[in-house]
Amino acid sequence: MTHDPDDTASPVGTSGLPWEFRIEQGKIREFAAAMQSDNPAYQGPDAIIPPTFLVTAAQWAPAGVRVNVGFERKRLLHGEQQYEFVGRPPHVGDVLTAQEAVVERYEKPGKRGGQMRFAVVVTDYRDSEGRLVARATGTFIERAARKVTE
């Protein structure tokens, strides 16, 4: 039996369920250390988040709340990631609610034949009062399947 990764793929316009997470001082410090950053803005009880810190929010998402791009994991690439912040950067103690949505799907021919598939996923991050504080846009790519030679 073959597995068709499209079986459970979320179509364009599908939104996942929201999930909440708290921004912790220790997690900001660890993330900054992993980036080899000694920027004082990422230290202490009033630390702000580094620009790409929100990628870690997916780690706090409960099972089943995120959208499913439906791509075969062994052919999956992370093609692009963009962050847009509205107002001040989130900081220690903020509680944000994240929610993903599939906003675009398309295909392109692969250089080695076959079709490459793309899915663009937007994640909105809102504060405790429901105001948008950041938006992440990611493009996921499924490489073309290899042709089986006999």
GROMACS .gro file of C-alpha atoms in nm:
model
  150
    1MET     CA    1   0.000   0.000   0.000
    2THR     CA    2   0.137   0.341  -0.090
    3HIS     CA    3   0.094   0.646   0.126
    4ASP     CA    4  -0.056   0.949  -0.045
    5PRO     CA    5   0.060   1.252   0.153
    6ASP     CA    6  -0.234   1.452   0.018
    7ASP     CA    7  -0.482   1.242   0.216
    8THR     CA    8  -0.479   1.478   0.512
    9ALA     CA    9  -0.340   1.798   0.359
   10SER     CA   10  -0.509   2.119   0.469
   11PRO     CA   11  -0.646   2.308   0.166
   12VAL     CA   12  -0.589   2.680   0.106
   13GLY     CA   13  -0.801   2.880   0.347
   14THR     CA   14  -0.779   2.622   0.625
   15SER     CA   15  -0.689   2.755   0.970
   16GLY     CA   16  -0.552   2.544   1.250
   17LEU     CA   17  -0.671   2.580   1.606
   18PRO     CA   18  -0.516   2.851   1.824
   19TRP     CA   19  -0.266   2.763   2.096
   20GLU     CA   20  -0.124   2.972   2.375
   21PHE     CA   21   0.228   3.002   2.508
   22ARG     CA   22   0.416   3.219   2.758
   23ILE     CA   23   0.743   3.385   2.666
   24GLU     CA   24   0.995   3.282   2.929
   25GLN     CA   25   1.319   3.459   3.019
   26GLY     CA   26   1.521   3.137   3.019
   27LYS     CA   27   1.401   3.039   2.672
   28ILE     CA   28   1.498   3.379   2.530
   29ARG     CA   29   1.841   3.350   2.694
   30GLU     CA   30   1.889   2.996   2.554
   31PHE     CA   31   1.779   3.103   2.206
   32ALA     CA   32   2.016   3.403   2.211
   33ALA     CA   33   2.302   3.178   2.326
   34ALA     CA   34   2.228   2.933   2.043
   35MET     CA   35   2.252   3.229   1.802
   36GLN     CA   36   2.581   3.327   1.971
   37SER     CA   37   2.431   3.666   2.048
   38ASP     CA   38   2.540   3.866   2.351
   39ASN     CA   39   2.290   4.145   2.280
   40PRO     CA   40   2.181   4.277   2.623
   41ALA     CA   41   1.824   4.321   2.493
   42TYR     CA   42   1.789   3.941   2.514
   43GLN     CA   43   1.897   3.922   2.879
   44GLY     CA   44   1.718   3.984   3.206
   45PRO     CA   45   1.362   4.007   3.330
   46ASP     CA   46   1.258   4.262   3.062
   47ALA     CA   47   1.423   4.083   2.767
   48ILE     CA   48   1.266   4.111   2.424
   49ILE     CA   49   1.259   3.816   2.185
   50PRO     CA   50   1.515   3.779   1.905
   51PRO     CA   51   1.345   3.825   1.564
   52THR     CA   52   1.332   3.454   1.481
   53PHE     CA   53   1.242   3.334   1.832
   54LEU     CA   54   0.876   3.276   1.741
   55VAL     CA   55   0.979   2.969   1.540
   56THR     CA   56   1.000   2.795   1.878
   57ALA     CA   57   0.627   2.848   1.939
   58ALA     CA   58   0.554   2.538   1.732
   59GLN     CA   59   0.722   2.337   2.009
   60TRP     CA   60   0.442   2.437   2.247
   61ALA     CA   61   0.158   2.355   2.007
   62PRO     CA   62  -0.061   2.071   2.130
   63ALA     CA   63  -0.104   1.779   1.893
   64GLY     CA   64  -0.358   1.835   1.619
   65VAL     CA   65  -0.382   2.216   1.629
   66ARG     CA   66  -0.139   2.297   1.347
   67VAL     CA   67  -0.227   2.287   0.978
   68ASN     CA   68  -0.100   1.994   0.775
   69VAL     CA   69   0.084   2.077   0.454
   70GLY     CA   70   0.054   1.709   0.357
   71PHE     CA   71   0.406   1.674   0.226
   72GLU     CA   72   0.618   1.361   0.254
   73ARG     CA   73   0.857   1.441   0.540
   74LYS     CA   74   1.169   1.294   0.378
   75ARG     CA   75   1.124   1.530   0.080
   76LEU     CA   76   1.026   1.836   0.287
   77LEU     CA   77   1.234   2.154   0.275
   78HIS     CA   78   1.184   2.479   0.461
   79GLY     CA   79   1.207   2.727   0.174
   80GLU     CA   80   1.159   3.070   0.327
   81GLN     CA   81   1.061   3.233   0.655
   82GLN     CA   82   0.962   3.595   0.710
   83TYR     CA   83   0.861   3.774   1.031
   84GLU     CA   84   0.664   4.095   1.057
   85PHE     CA   85   0.625   4.266   1.394
   86VAL     CA   86   0.345   4.509   1.473
   87GLY     CA   87   0.440   4.747   1.754
   88ARG     CA   88   0.693   4.660   2.022
   89PRO     CA   89   0.860   4.319   2.015
   90PRO     CA   90   0.712   4.059   2.250
   91HIS     CA   91   0.903   4.027   2.578
   92VAL     CA   92   0.935   3.815   2.891
   93GLY     CA   93   0.599   3.742   3.049
   94ASP     CA   94   0.388   3.803   2.740
   95VAL     CA   95   0.130   3.534   2.669
   96LEU     CA   96   0.071   3.497   2.297
   97THR     CA   97  -0.184   3.301   2.102
   98ALA     CA   98  -0.063   3.153   1.774
   99GLN     CA   99  -0.278   3.029   1.487
  100GLU     CA  100  -0.169   2.898   1.149
  101ALA     CA  101  -0.344   2.917   0.812
  102VAL     CA  102  -0.259   2.776   0.470
  103VAL     CA  103  -0.271   3.075   0.234
  104GLU     CA  104  -0.127   2.941  -0.091
  105ARG     CA  105  -0.035   2.619  -0.270
  106TYR     CA  106   0.136   2.585  -0.605
  107GLU     CA  107   0.364   2.358  -0.806
  108LYS     CA  108   0.672   2.403  -1.022
  109PRO     CA  109   0.867   2.159  -1.236
  110GLY     CA  110   1.171   2.015  -1.058
  111LYS     CA  111   1.514   2.049  -1.223
  112ARG     CA  112   1.551   1.670  -1.222
  113GLY     CA  113   1.197   1.608  -1.345
  114GLY     CA  114   0.872   1.568  -1.160
  115GLN     CA  115   0.677   1.836  -0.979
  116MET     CA  116   0.785   2.029  -0.672
  117ARG     CA  117   0.497   2.133  -0.448
  118PHE     CA  118   0.486   2.448  -0.235
  119ALA     CA  119   0.267   2.551   0.057
  120VAL     CA  120   0.270   2.896   0.218
  121VAL     CA  121   0.163   2.901   0.584
  122VAL     CA  122   0.096   3.221   0.780
  123THR     CA  123   0.107   3.217   1.159
  124ASP     CA  124  -0.050   3.507   1.345
  125TYR     CA  125   0.061   3.582   1.700
  126ARG     CA  126  -0.182   3.781   1.915
  127ASP     CA  127  -0.148   3.925   2.264
  128SER     CA  128  -0.386   3.854   2.552
  129GLU     CA  129  -0.620   4.127   2.424
  130GLY     CA  130  -0.636   3.977   2.074
  131ARG     CA  131  -0.414   4.239   1.906
  132LEU     CA  132  -0.185   4.116   1.630
  133VAL     CA  133   0.177   4.149   1.749
  134ALA     CA  134   0.359   3.943   1.486
  135ARG     CA  135   0.302   3.746   1.170
  136ALA     CA  136   0.528   3.471   1.037
  137THR     CA  137   0.509   3.355   0.677
  138GLY     CA  138   0.677   3.028   0.588
  139THR     CA  139   0.711   2.848   0.259
  140PHE     CA  140   0.738   2.470   0.268
  141ILE     CA  141   0.859   2.274  -0.032
  142GLU     CA  142   0.819   1.911  -0.121
  143ARG     CA  143   1.095   1.806  -0.362
  144ALA     CA  144   0.991   1.608  -0.666
  145ALA     CA  145   0.982   1.233  -0.613
  146ARG     CA  146   1.276   1.038  -0.755
  147LYS     CA  147   1.196   0.829  -1.053
  148VAL     CA  148   1.231   0.458  -0.995
  149THR     CA  149   1.456   0.297  -1.257
  150GLU     CA  150   1.428  -0.070  -1.339
   0.00000   0.00000   0.00000
